[in-house]
């Protein structure tokens, strides 16, 4: 079967190279003595563009540093004297918790929330799904705790059974 496919591909390639009627035209006023063919390009080029959004501080943005909520005012980070409400209704509490539409997350040191509600990590890269990522992180942590508790329970059960057999 593989040989048949290889032969079929080779036959199609030769037939395509031999068909030069469409590639070369002869003009009545010009005589050409050489015939050229253009090989078929079988390579595929894929171009991927990645857009990276990096953070540039602006007035009204909020960050969490050294256990303090800081607000950008007149180009300077100042400690927030009260909870900050952003343009999209998101509230950043002075404790570092952020709440929007009944979802709540906690900022980590160095993270920034722009006044329009976009999240950036400490390196300045956008956090695309801050709300979803946090929910997934909590779910993963819950699973890890459950698995750890099960392992401890299994070990305790094994220890109890081993003690029973010693007597």
PDB file of C-alpha atoms in Angstrom:
ATOM      1  CA  UNK A   1       0.000   0.000   0.000  1.00  0.00           C
ATOM      2  CA  UNK A   2       2.839   2.403   0.866  1.00  0.00           C
ATOM      3  CA  UNK A   3       4.521   1.667  -2.460  1.00  0.00           C
ATOM      4  CA  UNK A   4       1.291   2.363  -4.321  1.00  0.00           C
ATOM      5  CA  UNK A   5       0.899   5.756  -2.611  1.00  0.00           C
ATOM      6  CA  UNK A   6       4.544   6.632  -3.317  1.00  0.00           C
ATOM      7  CA  UNK A   7       4.114   5.672  -6.986  1.00  0.00           C
ATOM      8  CA  UNK A   8       0.921   7.714  -7.239  1.00  0.00           C
ATOM      9  CA  UNK A   9       2.627  10.786  -5.782  1.00  0.00           C
ATOM     10  CA  UNK A  10       5.602  10.350  -8.111  1.00  0.00           C
ATOM     11  CA  UNK A  11       3.309   9.964 -11.143  1.00  0.00           C
ATOM     12  CA  UNK A  12       1.352  13.109 -10.260  1.00  0.00           C
ATOM     13  CA  UNK A  13       4.602  15.038  -9.743  1.00  0.00           C
ATOM     14  CA  UNK A  14       5.989  13.939 -13.117  1.00  0.00           C
ATOM     15  CA  UNK A  15       2.730  14.713 -14.867  1.00  0.00           C
ATOM     16  CA  UNK A  16       2.612  18.175 -13.301  1.00  0.00           C
ATOM     17  CA  UNK A  17       6.192  18.921 -14.336  1.00  0.00           C
ATOM     18  CA  UNK A  18       5.625  17.640 -17.877  1.00  0.00           C
ATOM     19  CA  UNK A  19       2.535  19.839 -18.401  1.00  0.00           C
ATOM     20  CA  UNK A  20       4.077  23.082 -19.649  1.00  0.00           C
ATOM     21  CA  UNK A  21       1.278  24.357 -21.861  1.00  0.00           C
ATOM     22  CA  UNK A  22       0.095  26.852 -19.284  1.00  0.00           C
ATOM     23  CA  UNK A  23       3.566  27.865 -18.083  1.00  0.00           C
ATOM     24  CA  UNK A  24       5.197  28.923 -21.356  1.00  0.00           C
ATOM     25  CA  UNK A  25       3.576  30.971 -24.067  1.00  0.00           C
ATOM     26  CA  UNK A  26       5.024  31.633 -27.478  1.00  0.00           C
ATOM     27  CA  UNK A  27       4.637  35.019 -29.070  1.00  0.00           C
ATOM     28  CA  UNK A  28       4.390  35.379 -32.841  1.00  0.00           C
ATOM     29  CA  UNK A  29       7.090  38.016 -32.821  1.00  0.00           C
ATOM     30  CA  UNK A  30       9.537  36.185 -30.546  1.00  0.00           C
ATOM     31  CA  UNK A  31      11.060  32.737 -30.942  1.00  0.00           C
ATOM     32  CA  UNK A  32      12.156  30.857 -27.813  1.00  0.00           C
ATOM     33  CA  UNK A  33      14.424  27.903 -28.112  1.00  0.00           C
ATOM     34  CA  UNK A  34      14.489  26.772 -24.486  1.00  0.00           C
ATOM     35  CA  UNK A  35      11.607  25.514 -22.419  1.00  0.00           C
ATOM     36  CA  UNK A  36      11.596  25.988 -18.644  1.00  0.00           C
ATOM     37  CA  UNK A  37       9.280  24.467 -16.124  1.00  0.00           C
ATOM     38  CA  UNK A  38       8.584  25.619 -12.610  1.00  0.00           C
ATOM     39  CA  UNK A  39       8.592  22.834 -10.014  1.00  0.00           C
ATOM     40  CA  UNK A  40       5.568  22.538  -7.760  1.00  0.00           C
ATOM     41  CA  UNK A  41       6.224  23.910  -4.304  1.00  0.00           C
ATOM     42  CA  UNK A  42       4.880  21.362  -1.823  1.00  0.00           C
ATOM     43  CA  UNK A  43       6.026  23.111   1.354  1.00  0.00           C
ATOM     44  CA  UNK A  44       3.549  24.808   3.619  1.00  0.00           C
ATOM     45  CA  UNK A  45       4.465  27.841   5.635  1.00  0.00           C
ATOM     46  CA  UNK A  46       2.514  28.649   8.772  1.00  0.00           C
ATOM     47  CA  UNK A  47       2.929  31.995  10.439  1.00  0.00           C
ATOM     48  CA  UNK A  48       1.855  32.471  14.028  1.00  0.00           C
ATOM     49  CA  UNK A  49       1.645  35.911  15.508  1.00  0.00           C
ATOM     50  CA  UNK A  50       1.513  36.376  19.235  1.00  0.00           C
ATOM     51  CA  UNK A  51       0.330  39.606  20.739  1.00  0.00           C
ATOM     52  CA  UNK A  52       1.873  40.286  24.091  1.00  0.00           C
ATOM     53  CA  UNK A  53       0.308  42.929  26.252  1.00  0.00           C
ATOM     54  CA  UNK A  54       2.680  44.462  28.738  1.00  0.00           C
ATOM     55  CA  UNK A  55       1.777  46.802  31.530  1.00  0.00           C
ATOM     56  CA  UNK A  56       2.438  50.515  31.511  1.00  0.00           C
ATOM     57  CA  UNK A  57       1.389  52.321  34.722  1.00  0.00           C
ATOM     58  CA  UNK A  58      -1.395  54.902  34.497  1.00  0.00           C
ATOM     59  CA  UNK A  59      -3.272  57.018  37.015  1.00  0.00           C
ATOM     60  CA  UNK A  60      -6.000  55.071  38.800  1.00  0.00           C
ATOM     61  CA  UNK A  61      -4.245  51.688  38.517  1.00  0.00           C
ATOM     62  CA  UNK A  62      -3.939  49.570  41.658  1.00  0.00           C
ATOM     63  CA  UNK A  63      -1.120  47.277  42.787  1.00  0.00           C
ATOM     64  CA  UNK A  64      -0.475  45.133  45.840  1.00  0.00           C
ATOM     65  CA  UNK A  65       3.019  45.503  47.293  1.00  0.00           C
ATOM     66  CA  UNK A  66       4.422  44.601  50.685  1.00  0.00           C
ATOM     67  CA  UNK A  67       0.923  43.768  51.993  1.00  0.00           C
ATOM     68  CA  UNK A  68      -0.348  47.218  50.987  1.00  0.00           C
ATOM     69  CA  UNK A  69      -2.734  48.325  48.261  1.00  0.00           C
ATOM     70  CA  UNK A  70      -1.146  51.138  46.285  1.00  0.00           C
ATOM     71  CA  UNK A  71      -2.850  53.477  43.786  1.00  0.00           C
ATOM     72  CA  UNK A  72      -1.116  55.346  40.951  1.00  0.00           C
ATOM     73  CA  UNK A  73      -1.786  59.083  41.406  1.00  0.00           C
ATOM     74  CA  UNK A  74      -0.025  61.746  39.366  1.00  0.00           C
ATOM     75  CA  UNK A  75       2.579  59.214  38.214  1.00  0.00           C
ATOM     76  CA  UNK A  76       3.464  58.052  41.750  1.00  0.00           C
ATOM     77  CA  UNK A  77       2.373  54.927  43.667  1.00  0.00           C
ATOM     78  CA  UNK A  78       0.622  55.999  46.891  1.00  0.00           C
ATOM     79  CA  UNK A  79      -0.837  53.815  49.629  1.00  0.00           C
ATOM     80  CA  UNK A  80      -4.617  53.593  49.306  1.00  0.00           C
ATOM     81  CA  UNK A  81      -6.451  55.241  52.190  1.00  0.00           C
ATOM     82  CA  UNK A  82      -9.704  53.405  51.350  1.00  0.00           C
ATOM     83  CA  UNK A  83     -11.028  50.590  49.142  1.00  0.00           C
ATOM     84  CA  UNK A  84     -10.699  51.391  45.427  1.00  0.00           C
ATOM     85  CA  UNK A  85     -13.583  51.029  42.950  1.00  0.00           C
ATOM     86  CA  UNK A  86     -12.429  50.668  39.340  1.00  0.00           C
ATOM     87  CA  UNK A  87     -14.187  51.907  36.190  1.00  0.00           C
ATOM     88  CA  UNK A  88     -15.837  48.511  35.537  1.00  0.00           C
ATOM     89  CA  UNK A  89     -17.222  48.209  39.089  1.00  0.00           C
ATOM     90  CA  UNK A  90     -14.444  45.954  40.395  1.00  0.00           C
ATOM     91  CA  UNK A  91     -13.586  46.731  44.009  1.00  0.00           C
ATOM     92  CA  UNK A  92     -10.022  46.338  45.280  1.00  0.00           C
ATOM     93  CA  UNK A  93     -10.101  46.149  49.075  1.00  0.00           C
ATOM     94  CA  UNK A  94      -7.227  47.415  51.184  1.00  0.00           C
ATOM     95  CA  UNK A  95      -6.624  43.804  52.256  1.00  0.00           C
ATOM     96  CA  UNK A  96      -5.648  42.884  48.671  1.00  0.00           C
ATOM     97  CA  UNK A  97      -8.900  41.105  47.860  1.00  0.00           C
ATOM     98  CA  UNK A  98     -10.567  41.970  44.571  1.00  0.00           C
ATOM     99  CA  UNK A  99     -14.297  41.482  43.999  1.00  0.00           C
ATOM    100  CA  UNK A 100     -16.339  41.692  40.787  1.00  0.00           C
ATOM    101  CA  UNK A 101     -19.727  40.140  39.941  1.00  0.00           C
ATOM    102  CA  UNK A 102     -19.797  37.907  43.051  1.00  0.00           C
ATOM    103  CA  UNK A 103     -16.316  36.564  42.268  1.00  0.00           C
ATOM    104  CA  UNK A 104     -13.487  37.253  44.641  1.00  0.00           C
ATOM    105  CA  UNK A 105      -9.760  36.742  44.262  1.00  0.00           C
ATOM    106  CA  UNK A 106      -6.723  37.854  46.189  1.00  0.00           C
ATOM    107  CA  UNK A 107      -3.871  39.810  44.653  1.00  0.00           C
ATOM    108  CA  UNK A 108      -0.356  38.468  45.008  1.00  0.00           C
ATOM    109  CA  UNK A 109       2.601  40.724  45.726  1.00  0.00           C
ATOM    110  CA  UNK A 110       3.463  42.821  42.670  1.00  0.00           C
ATOM    111  CA  UNK A 111       0.257  42.163  40.709  1.00  0.00           C
ATOM    112  CA  UNK A 112      -1.554  45.119  39.180  1.00  0.00           C
ATOM    113  CA  UNK A 113      -5.167  45.816  38.270  1.00  0.00           C
ATOM    114  CA  UNK A 114      -5.672  48.659  35.816  1.00  0.00           C
ATOM    115  CA  UNK A 115      -8.461  51.096  36.451  1.00  0.00           C
ATOM    116  CA  UNK A 116     -10.375  49.399  33.610  1.00  0.00           C
ATOM    117  CA  UNK A 117     -10.100  46.022  35.418  1.00  0.00           C
ATOM    118  CA  UNK A 118      -7.287  44.269  33.505  1.00  0.00           C
ATOM    119  CA  UNK A 119      -4.860  42.158  35.532  1.00  0.00           C
ATOM    120  CA  UNK A 120      -1.068  42.017  35.133  1.00  0.00           C
ATOM    121  CA  UNK A 121       1.475  39.833  36.906  1.00  0.00           C
ATOM    122  CA  UNK A 122       4.560  41.179  38.655  1.00  0.00           C
ATOM    123  CA  UNK A 123       6.591  40.980  35.421  1.00  0.00           C
ATOM    124  CA  UNK A 124       4.091  43.189  33.589  1.00  0.00           C
ATOM    125  CA  UNK A 125       2.480  40.480  31.454  1.00  0.00           C
ATOM    126  CA  UNK A 126      -1.289  40.392  31.102  1.00  0.00           C
ATOM    127  CA  UNK A 127      -3.227  37.776  33.037  1.00  0.00           C
ATOM    128  CA  UNK A 128      -5.917  36.900  30.492  1.00  0.00           C
ATOM    129  CA  UNK A 129      -8.358  34.978  32.684  1.00  0.00           C
ATOM    130  CA  UNK A 130      -7.598  36.198  36.168  1.00  0.00           C
ATOM    131  CA  UNK A 131     -11.036  35.279  37.479  1.00  0.00           C
ATOM    132  CA  UNK A 132     -11.110  31.840  35.815  1.00  0.00           C
ATOM    133  CA  UNK A 133      -7.493  31.015  36.671  1.00  0.00           C
ATOM    134  CA  UNK A 134      -8.127  31.725  40.333  1.00  0.00           C
ATOM    135  CA  UNK A 135     -11.227  29.550  40.348  1.00  0.00           C
ATOM    136  CA  UNK A 136      -9.241  26.731  38.704  1.00  0.00           C
ATOM    137  CA  UNK A 137      -6.390  27.240  41.190  1.00  0.00           C
ATOM    138  CA  UNK A 138      -8.774  26.895  44.122  1.00  0.00           C
ATOM    139  CA  UNK A 139     -10.327  23.799  42.544  1.00  0.00           C
ATOM    140  CA  UNK A 140      -6.862  22.264  42.006  1.00  0.00           C
ATOM    141  CA  UNK A 141      -5.844  23.067  45.576  1.00  0.00           C
ATOM    142  CA  UNK A 142      -9.040  21.433  46.855  1.00  0.00           C
ATOM    143  CA  UNK A 143      -8.300  18.296  44.846  1.00  0.00           C
ATOM    144  CA  UNK A 144      -4.733  18.220  46.174  1.00  0.00           C
ATOM    145  CA  UNK A 145      -5.944  18.480  49.777  1.00  0.00           C
ATOM    146  CA  UNK A 146      -8.504  15.731  49.152  1.00  0.00           C
ATOM    147  CA  UNK A 147      -5.852  13.452  47.629  1.00  0.00           C
ATOM    148  CA  UNK A 148      -3.425  14.141  50.485  1.00  0.00           C
ATOM    149  CA  UNK A 149      -6.111  13.406  53.073  1.00  0.00           C
ATOM    150  CA  UNK A 150      -6.934  10.131  51.318  1.00  0.00           C
ATOM    151  CA  UNK A 151      -3.257   9.116  51.344  1.00  0.00           C
ATOM    152  CA  UNK A 152      -2.978   9.904  55.062  1.00  0.00           C
ATOM    153  CA  UNK A 153      -6.124   7.893  55.718  1.00  0.00           C
ATOM    154  CA  UNK A 154      -4.765   4.958  53.710  1.00  0.00           C
ATOM    155  CA  UNK A 155      -1.454   5.067  55.595  1.00  0.00           C
ATOM    156  CA  UNK A 156      -3.257   5.191  58.939  1.00  0.00           C
ATOM    157  CA  UNK A 157      -5.429   2.256  57.925  1.00  0.00           C
ATOM    158  CA  UNK A 158      -2.366   0.284  56.842  1.00  0.00           C
ATOM    159  CA  UNK A 159      -0.660   1.061  60.147  1.00  0.00           C
ATOM    160  CA  UNK A 160      -3.699  -0.114  62.125  1.00  0.00           C
ATOM    161  CA  UNK A 161      -3.882  -3.343  60.124  1.00  0.00           C
ATOM    162  CA  UNK A 162      -0.145  -3.950  60.592  1.00  0.00           C
ATOM    163  CA  UNK A 163      -0.549  -3.540  64.384  1.00  0.00           C
ATOM    164  CA  UNK A 164      -3.443  -6.036  64.373  1.00  0.00           C
ATOM    165  CA  UNK A 165      -1.321  -8.673  62.667  1.00  0.00           C
ATOM    166  CA  UNK A 166       1.556  -8.309  65.168  1.00  0.00           C
ATOM    167  CA  UNK A 167      -0.532  -9.396  68.131  1.00  0.00           C
TER     168      UNK A 167
END
